[in-house]
Coordinates of C-alpha atoms in Angstrom, one line a residue:
M104 CA 1.1 -13.4 -22.3
T105 CA 3.1 -10.4 -23.6
V106 CA 5.5 -8.5 -21.5
N107 CA 3.3 -5.3 -21.5
Q108 CA -0.2 -6.5 -21.6
P109 CA -2.4 -9.3 -20.2
E110 CA -4.4 -11.8 -22.5
G111 CA -7.4 -13.9 -22.1
D112 CA -9.6 -13.7 -19.2
I113 CA -7.2 -11.2 -17.4
A114 CA -7.4 -8.9 -20.2
E115 CA -11.1 -9.1 -20.4
L116 CA -11.4 -8.4 -16.7
R117 CA -8.9 -5.5 -16.9
T118 CA -11.2 -3.9 -19.4
R119 CA -14.2 -4.2 -17.3
L120 CA -12.3 -3.0 -14.1
R121 CA -11.2 0.1 -16.3
A122 CA -14.6 0.9 -17.1
F123 CA -15.8 0.8 -13.7
I124 CA -12.9 2.9 -12.1
D125 CA -13.0 5.5 -14.9
D126 CA -16.8 5.8 -15.4
E127 CA -18.1 5.0 -11.8
V128 CA -15.3 5.7 -9.3
I129 CA -13.4 8.7 -10.6
P130 CA -16.4 10.8 -11.4
I131 CA -17.4 10.9 -7.8
E132 CA -13.9 11.1 -6.1
S133 CA -14.8 14.7 -4.7
V134 CA -17.7 13.1 -2.9
L135 CA -15.5 10.3 -1.4
A136 CA -12.8 12.6 -0.5
K137 CA -14.8 14.4 2.1
E138 CA -14.8 11.3 4.3
D139 CA -18.3 12.3 5.8
D140 CA -21.5 10.3 6.0
A141 CA -22.2 10.9 2.4
A142 CA -18.9 9.6 1.5
H143 CA -19.3 6.4 3.4
K144 CA -22.7 5.8 1.9
T145 CA -21.3 6.4 -1.6
L146 CA -18.4 4.1 -1.0
G147 CA -20.9 1.4 0.2
Q148 CA -22.8 1.8 -3.0
L149 CA -19.7 1.4 -5.1
R150 CA -18.8 -1.8 -3.2
S151 CA -22.2 -3.3 -3.9
R152 CA -21.7 -2.4 -7.5
A153 CA -18.3 -3.9 -7.6
K154 CA -19.6 -7.2 -6.2
E155 CA -22.4 -7.1 -8.7
L156 CA -19.9 -6.8 -11.7
G157 CA -17.7 -9.6 -10.3
L158 CA -14.8 -7.2 -9.6
W159 CA -14.7 -7.6 -5.7
A160 CA -11.5 -9.0 -4.0
L161 CA -10.1 -10.1 -7.1
G162 CA -6.4 -10.8 -5.8
H163 CA -7.5 -12.5 -2.4
P164 CA -7.0 -16.3 -2.1
A165 CA -9.7 -18.3 -4.1
D166 CA -9.8 -20.7 -1.1
V167 CA -11.1 -17.9 1.3
G168 CA -13.4 -16.4 -1.0
G169 CA -11.3 -14.1 -3.1
G170 CA -10.9 -14.0 -6.9
G171 CA -7.7 -16.0 -6.7
V172 CA -5.8 -13.8 -9.3
P173 CA -2.0 -14.7 -9.3
F174 CA 0.2 -12.0 -8.1
L175 CA 1.6 -11.1 -11.7
D176 CA -1.6 -11.0 -13.1
F177 CA -2.8 -8.7 -10.4
V178 CA -0.3 -6.1 -11.4
Y179 CA -2.4 -5.5 -14.6
L180 CA -5.4 -5.1 -12.6
N181 CA -4.1 -3.2 -9.6
E182 CA -2.4 -0.4 -12.0
V183 CA -6.0 0.2 -13.2
I184 CA -7.4 0.2 -9.6
G185 CA -4.8 2.6 -8.8
R186 CA -6.0 5.2 -11.2
S187 CA -8.1 6.4 -8.4
E188 CA -7.0 6.6 -4.8
F189 CA -10.4 5.3 -3.8
G190 CA -10.2 2.3 -6.2
Q191 CA -8.7 -0.2 -3.7
L192 CA -11.5 0.6 -1.1
A193 CA -14.2 0.3 -4.0
V194 CA -13.1 -3.2 -5.2
G195 CA -11.9 -4.7 -1.7
S196 CA -8.1 -5.0 -2.6
V197 CA -7.0 -2.8 0.2
S198 CA -6.3 -5.5 2.8
M199 CA -4.9 -8.1 0.5
Q200 CA -1.4 -7.9 2.4
D201 CA -3.2 -8.7 5.8
T202 CA -5.2 -11.7 4.2
L203 CA -2.0 -13.1 2.6
M204 CA -0.2 -12.7 6.0
L205 CA -3.0 -14.5 7.9
H206 CA -3.3 -17.2 5.1
K207 CA 0.2 -18.0 5.4
H208 CA 0.9 -17.5 9.3
G209 CA -2.5 -17.8 10.9
T210 CA -3.8 -20.9 12.9
D211 CA -6.9 -22.6 11.4
E212 CA -9.2 -20.9 14.0
Q213 CA -7.5 -17.4 13.1
K214 CA -8.2 -17.8 9.5
K215 CA -11.8 -19.1 10.2
R216 CA -12.5 -16.2 12.4
W217 CA -11.0 -13.3 10.5
I218 CA -10.4 -13.8 6.7
P219 CA -13.9 -14.3 5.6
P220 CA -15.2 -10.9 6.9
I221 CA -12.1 -9.1 5.7
V222 CA -12.5 -10.5 2.1
A223 CA -16.4 -9.8 2.5
G224 CA -15.4 -6.2 3.3
D225 CA -17.4 -6.4 6.6
F226 CA -14.3 -4.7 8.3
L227 CA -10.7 -4.0 7.6
P228 CA -7.6 -5.2 9.6
S229 CA -5.0 -2.8 11.0
V230 CA -1.3 -3.3 12.0
G231 CA 0.3 -2.1 15.1
L232 CA 4.2 -2.1 13.9
T233 CA 5.3 1.6 13.8
E234 CA 6.1 3.4 17.2
P235 CA 6.8 7.2 18.0
D236 CA 10.1 6.7 19.7
T237 CA 11.7 4.1 17.5
A238 CA 12.8 4.1 13.8
G239 CA 9.8 2.6 11.9
S240 CA 12.2 1.1 9.2
D241 CA 13.9 -1.0 11.9
P242 CA 11.3 -3.0 13.8
T243 CA 13.7 -4.9 15.8
L244 CA 13.9 -1.8 18.0
I245 CA 10.0 -2.2 18.9
E246 CA 9.6 -1.3 22.6
T247 CA 6.0 -2.5 23.1
R248 CA 6.2 -5.5 25.4
A249 CA 4.1 -8.6 25.8
E250 CA 4.4 -11.1 28.5
L251 CA 2.6 -14.5 29.3
D252 CA 0.6 -14.6 32.3
G253 CA -0.4 -18.1 32.3
D254 CA -2.4 -18.5 28.9
T255 CA -2.8 -14.9 28.4
W256 CA -0.7 -12.3 26.9
V257 CA -0.3 -9.0 28.6
I258 CA 0.5 -6.1 26.2
N259 CA 1.8 -2.7 27.0
G260 CA 3.2 -0.1 24.6
L261 CA 2.5 2.8 22.3
K262 CA 1.9 2.7 18.4
W263 CA 1.2 5.3 15.7
F264 CA 0.5 5.4 12.1
T265 CA -1.9 2.6 12.9
T266 CA -3.7 3.1 9.6
G267 CA -7.6 2.3 9.6
V268 CA -7.5 1.1 13.2
A269 CA -10.6 3.1 14.1
N270 CA -12.8 0.9 11.8
A271 CA -10.7 -2.2 12.3
G272 CA -11.9 -5.5 13.8
Y273 CA -8.6 -6.2 15.0
C274 CA -4.8 -5.0 15.1
S275 CA -1.9 -7.3 14.6
V276 CA 0.2 -6.0 17.4
F277 CA 4.1 -6.5 17.0
A278 CA 5.7 -6.7 20.6
R279 CA 8.9 -7.7 22.2
T280 CA 8.3 -11.2 23.7
E281 CA 11.8 -12.4 24.2
P282 CA 14.7 -11.4 26.4
E283 CA 17.6 -9.1 25.5
S284 CA 19.9 -12.1 25.2
T285 CA 17.8 -13.3 22.3
P286 CA 19.2 -12.2 18.7
R287 CA 17.6 -9.0 17.9
H288 CA 15.7 -10.4 14.8
A289 CA 14.1 -13.1 17.1
R290 CA 12.9 -10.8 20.0
I291 CA 9.4 -9.7 18.6
S292 CA 6.2 -11.6 18.0
A293 CA 2.9 -10.7 16.2
I294 CA -0.3 -10.8 18.3
I295 CA -3.8 -10.4 17.2
V296 CA -5.8 -8.1 19.4
P297 CA -9.4 -7.3 18.7
T298 CA -10.1 -3.5 18.8
D299 CA -12.7 -3.8 21.5
T300 CA -10.3 -5.4 24.0
P301 CA -10.0 -3.4 27.3
G302 CA -7.0 -1.2 27.6
F303 CA -6.8 -0.9 23.7
E304 CA -7.2 2.9 23.2
I305 CA -7.1 5.2 20.3
V306 CA -5.5 8.1 21.5
R307 CA -5.7 10.3 18.4
S308 CA -6.0 10.7 14.9
I309 CA -2.6 12.1 13.6
P310 CA -2.8 15.2 11.4
T311 CA -1.1 14.6 7.9
M312 CA -0.4 16.4 4.9
G313 CA -3.9 17.7 3.9
H314 CA -5.8 15.4 6.2
D315 CA -6.9 16.4 9.7
P316 CA -8.4 14.2 11.0
S317 CA -6.4 11.4 9.0
D318 CA -6.8 7.6 8.8
H319 CA -3.5 7.1 10.7
Y320 CA -4.0 6.7 14.4
E321 CA -2.1 6.7 17.7
V322 CA -2.8 3.7 19.9
R323 CA -1.9 3.2 23.5
L324 CA -2.0 -0.5 25.0
T325 CA -2.2 -0.6 28.8
D326 CA -2.4 -4.1 30.2
V327 CA -4.2 -5.4 27.1
R328 CA -5.0 -9.1 27.8
V329 CA -5.6 -11.5 25.0
P330 CA -5.4 -15.5 24.8
A331 CA -2.1 -17.0 24.2
A332 CA -3.7 -18.5 20.9
N333 CA -3.7 -15.2 19.5
L334 CA -0.1 -15.4 18.7
L335 CA 0.3 -15.0 14.9
G336 CA 3.0 -17.3 13.7
E337 CA 5.6 -18.5 15.9
R338 CA 7.0 -16.8 19.0
G339 CA 9.9 -14.7 18.4
K340 CA 9.2 -14.8 14.6
G341 CA 7.4 -11.5 14.3
F342 CA 10.1 -10.2 12.2
V343 CA 9.3 -12.9 9.7
V344 CA 5.8 -12.2 9.7
A345 CA 6.2 -8.5 9.3
Q346 CA 8.5 -9.0 6.3
D347 CA 5.7 -11.5 4.7
R348 CA 3.3 -8.7 4.9
L349 CA 5.4 -5.8 3.9
G350 CA 7.1 -7.5 0.8
P351 CA 3.6 -8.1 -1.0
G352 CA 2.4 -4.7 0.4
R353 CA 5.3 -2.9 -1.1
I354 CA 4.5 -4.4 -4.6
F355 CA 0.7 -3.5 -4.3
H356 CA 1.9 0.0 -3.7
C357 CA 4.0 0.1 -6.8
M358 CA 1.2 -1.4 -8.7
R359 CA -1.2 1.4 -7.6
W360 CA 1.5 4.0 -8.3
L361 CA 1.5 3.1 -11.9
G362 CA -2.1 3.8 -12.3
Q363 CA -1.7 7.2 -10.5
A364 CA 1.3 8.2 -12.7
Q365 CA -0.5 7.0 -15.9
R366 CA -3.5 9.2 -14.9
A367 CA -1.2 12.2 -14.4
F368 CA 0.5 11.5 -17.6
E369 CA -2.8 11.6 -19.5
L370 CA -3.9 14.7 -17.8
M371 CA -0.4 16.2 -18.7
C372 CA -0.8 15.1 -22.4
E373 CA -4.3 16.5 -22.6
R374 CA -3.2 19.9 -21.2
A375 CA -0.1 20.2 -23.4
N376 CA -2.4 19.5 -26.5
T377 CA -5.0 22.2 -25.5
R378 CA -3.1 24.9 -23.8
Y379 CA -1.9 27.8 -26.1
V380 CA 0.7 30.1 -24.7
H381 CA 3.5 32.4 -26.1
G382 CA 2.4 31.7 -29.8
S383 CA 2.0 27.9 -29.8
L384 CA 0.5 25.0 -28.0
L385 CA 2.4 23.7 -25.0
A386 CA 2.7 20.3 -26.8
E387 CA 4.9 22.2 -29.4
K388 CA 7.6 23.4 -27.0
G389 CA 10.8 21.5 -26.5
E390 CA 10.7 21.6 -22.3
I391 CA 7.3 20.0 -22.6
H392 CA 8.7 17.3 -25.0
R393 CA 11.3 16.5 -22.3
Y394 CA 8.4 16.2 -19.8
I395 CA 6.5 13.9 -21.8
S396 CA 9.3 11.6 -22.8
E397 CA 11.0 11.4 -19.5
S398 CA 7.7 10.7 -17.6
A399 CA 6.9 8.0 -20.1
A400 CA 10.3 6.5 -19.7
Q401 CA 10.1 6.4 -15.9
I402 CA 6.5 4.9 -16.0
H403 CA 7.5 2.2 -18.4
A404 CA 10.6 1.4 -16.4
A405 CA 8.7 1.2 -13.2
R406 CA 5.9 -0.9 -14.9
L407 CA 8.5 -3.4 -16.1
M408 CA 10.4 -3.6 -12.6
T409 CA 6.8 -4.1 -11.0
L410 CA 6.0 -7.1 -13.2
D411 CA 9.4 -8.6 -12.5
A412 CA 9.2 -8.4 -8.8
A413 CA 5.6 -9.9 -9.1
R414 CA 6.8 -12.7 -11.3
V415 CA 9.6 -13.5 -8.8
M416 CA 6.9 -13.4 -5.8
D417 CA 4.8 -15.9 -7.8
S418 CA 7.8 -18.3 -8.3
G419 CA 8.3 -18.5 -4.6
E420 CA 11.9 -17.2 -4.9
D421 CA 13.6 -14.6 -2.9
A422 CA 12.3 -11.1 -4.3
R423 CA 13.9 -8.9 -2.0
I424 CA 16.3 -7.2 -4.3
Q425 CA 13.4 -6.7 -6.8
I426 CA 11.2 -5.4 -4.2
G427 CA 13.8 -3.0 -3.0
L428 CA 14.5 -1.7 -6.3
V429 CA 11.1 -1.1 -7.5
K430 CA 9.9 0.5 -4.0
F431 CA 12.4 3.5 -4.1
W432 CA 12.3 3.8 -7.9
G433 CA 8.5 3.6 -8.1
A434 CA 8.1 6.2 -5.4
R435 CA 10.6 8.6 -7.2
M436 CA 8.8 7.9 -10.4
L437 CA 5.2 8.8 -9.0
H438 CA 6.6 12.0 -7.5
D439 CA 8.3 13.1 -10.7
V440 CA 5.5 12.5 -13.1
I441 CA 2.7 14.0 -11.0
D442 CA 5.2 17.0 -10.3
R443 CA 5.6 17.7 -14.3
A444 CA 2.0 17.3 -14.7
I445 CA 1.2 20.0 -12.2
Q446 CA 3.9 22.3 -13.8
V447 CA 2.4 21.8 -17.3
H448 CA -1.1 22.9 -15.7
G449 CA 0.4 25.8 -14.1
A450 CA -1.7 27.7 -11.5
L451 CA -4.6 25.2 -12.3
G452 CA -2.5 22.2 -11.0
L453 CA -2.3 23.8 -7.8
T454 CA -6.1 23.8 -7.4
A455 CA -8.7 21.4 -6.2
D456 CA -10.1 21.7 -9.9
T457 CA -7.9 18.7 -11.1
P458 CA -6.9 15.8 -9.0
L459 CA -3.3 16.6 -9.2
E460 CA -2.8 18.6 -6.0
R461 CA -4.3 15.6 -3.9
M462 CA -2.3 13.1 -6.0
Y463 CA 1.0 15.1 -5.3
R464 CA 0.3 15.0 -1.4
Q465 CA -0.5 11.4 -1.5
A466 CA 2.7 10.8 -3.7
R467 CA 4.9 12.5 -1.0
Y468 CA 3.9 9.4 1.5
A469 CA 5.3 7.0 -1.0
R470 CA 8.8 7.9 -0.2
V471 CA 8.3 7.1 3.5
Y472 CA 5.8 4.5 4.2
D473 CA 6.7 0.8 4.3
G474 CA 10.3 1.8 4.6
P475 CA 11.8 5.1 3.4
D476 CA 13.7 5.3 0.1
E477 CA 17.2 5.4 2.0
V478 CA 16.6 2.1 3.8
H479 CA 15.6 0.4 0.5
R480 CA 18.5 1.7 -1.4
M481 CA 20.9 0.7 1.4
S482 CA 19.5 -2.7 1.9
T483 CA 19.4 -3.6 -1.8
A484 CA 22.9 -2.4 -2.3
R485 CA 24.1 -4.6 0.6
R486 CA 22.8 -7.5 -0.8
L487 CA 24.2 -6.7 -4.3
L488 CA 27.6 -6.1 -2.8
R489 CA 27.5 -9.4 -1.1
D490 CA 26.4 -11.2 -4.1
P491 CA 26.6 -9.2 -7.6
G492 CA 25.3 -12.3 -9.3
A493 CA 22.0 -11.6 -7.5
A494 CA 21.4 -8.7 -10.0
P495 CA 17.8 -9.2 -11.5
W496 CA 19.1 -9.1 -15.1
L497 CA 21.4 -12.2 -14.5

């Protein structure tokens, strides 16, 4: 396999996937963006079409019904899926990090109950990690409490930015289960809570940039009771469970961002080659040359960093430095490329006549979710200062 492009079966799969995203998903994005009954019906048709074409759940483990595509190979696929913000919903890759988390930490019963319907696309999982009154980038500060009452967990707390929970079958709730005397990284546990459990209340959809309602929710848990067997992973090891979900999830984001940035780059080049202004095409102007070359450099660098992070993940080695670097670099790259594409389009770029204004709003989220840029820069720098020999080029 070359550094830049896949070979063999993955290359053929990528070609078919690109045709599906470009020819069948992107042309109906305006329908899907309305998030109404027609959008849900259309999305269902796309999912059926993806399954018919053998493009469904490609990155989920093979032993649970997925395509079993290795992490590194999935970069080549997910950058294509990411060309449309609806791509991962259309091909069943949106919940991969939750499947991997369950696959690694779940009991046999938990895996048997929850993984098959996730992979089949019958419902989505959700995660209750972030809270309104604590810093989301520091899960050791979680205030939600869970106490054992015999063989039952009793959970009380408030979560927000619980993505997709309104349509989820369960929520992995992270709660403090251990006393203050316990080291802070060993105080929380992950507990699977079915969303129809009494006391599990969706308070509201949180209005976000351009989305009201949004798919991010505030959830209140009041004396929510679930069996002790719903503990996900070991008691007090919720931080480990969370990181095992967030690590792959961050690389998934970076994969998708490549697709978004590449699409914005293509739109920028097309506009520059056709827009005539002040005596020449935009493509003949020096400032536009800078936009094109800097965007290409950023995309290429982010792509190589993403491939490297996925390679380390596949090897089973510690990929925290690679993940930290590509998370903040990829988020910046995404913003910069889309911003330049809008600038080249001028007023047109600010309208819904192109996908760029929506892409720009989505890109702004990238610097916050799954850890803000500042935290990834800080944690990566600390690791490198402790051990400069851990730099990824060594």
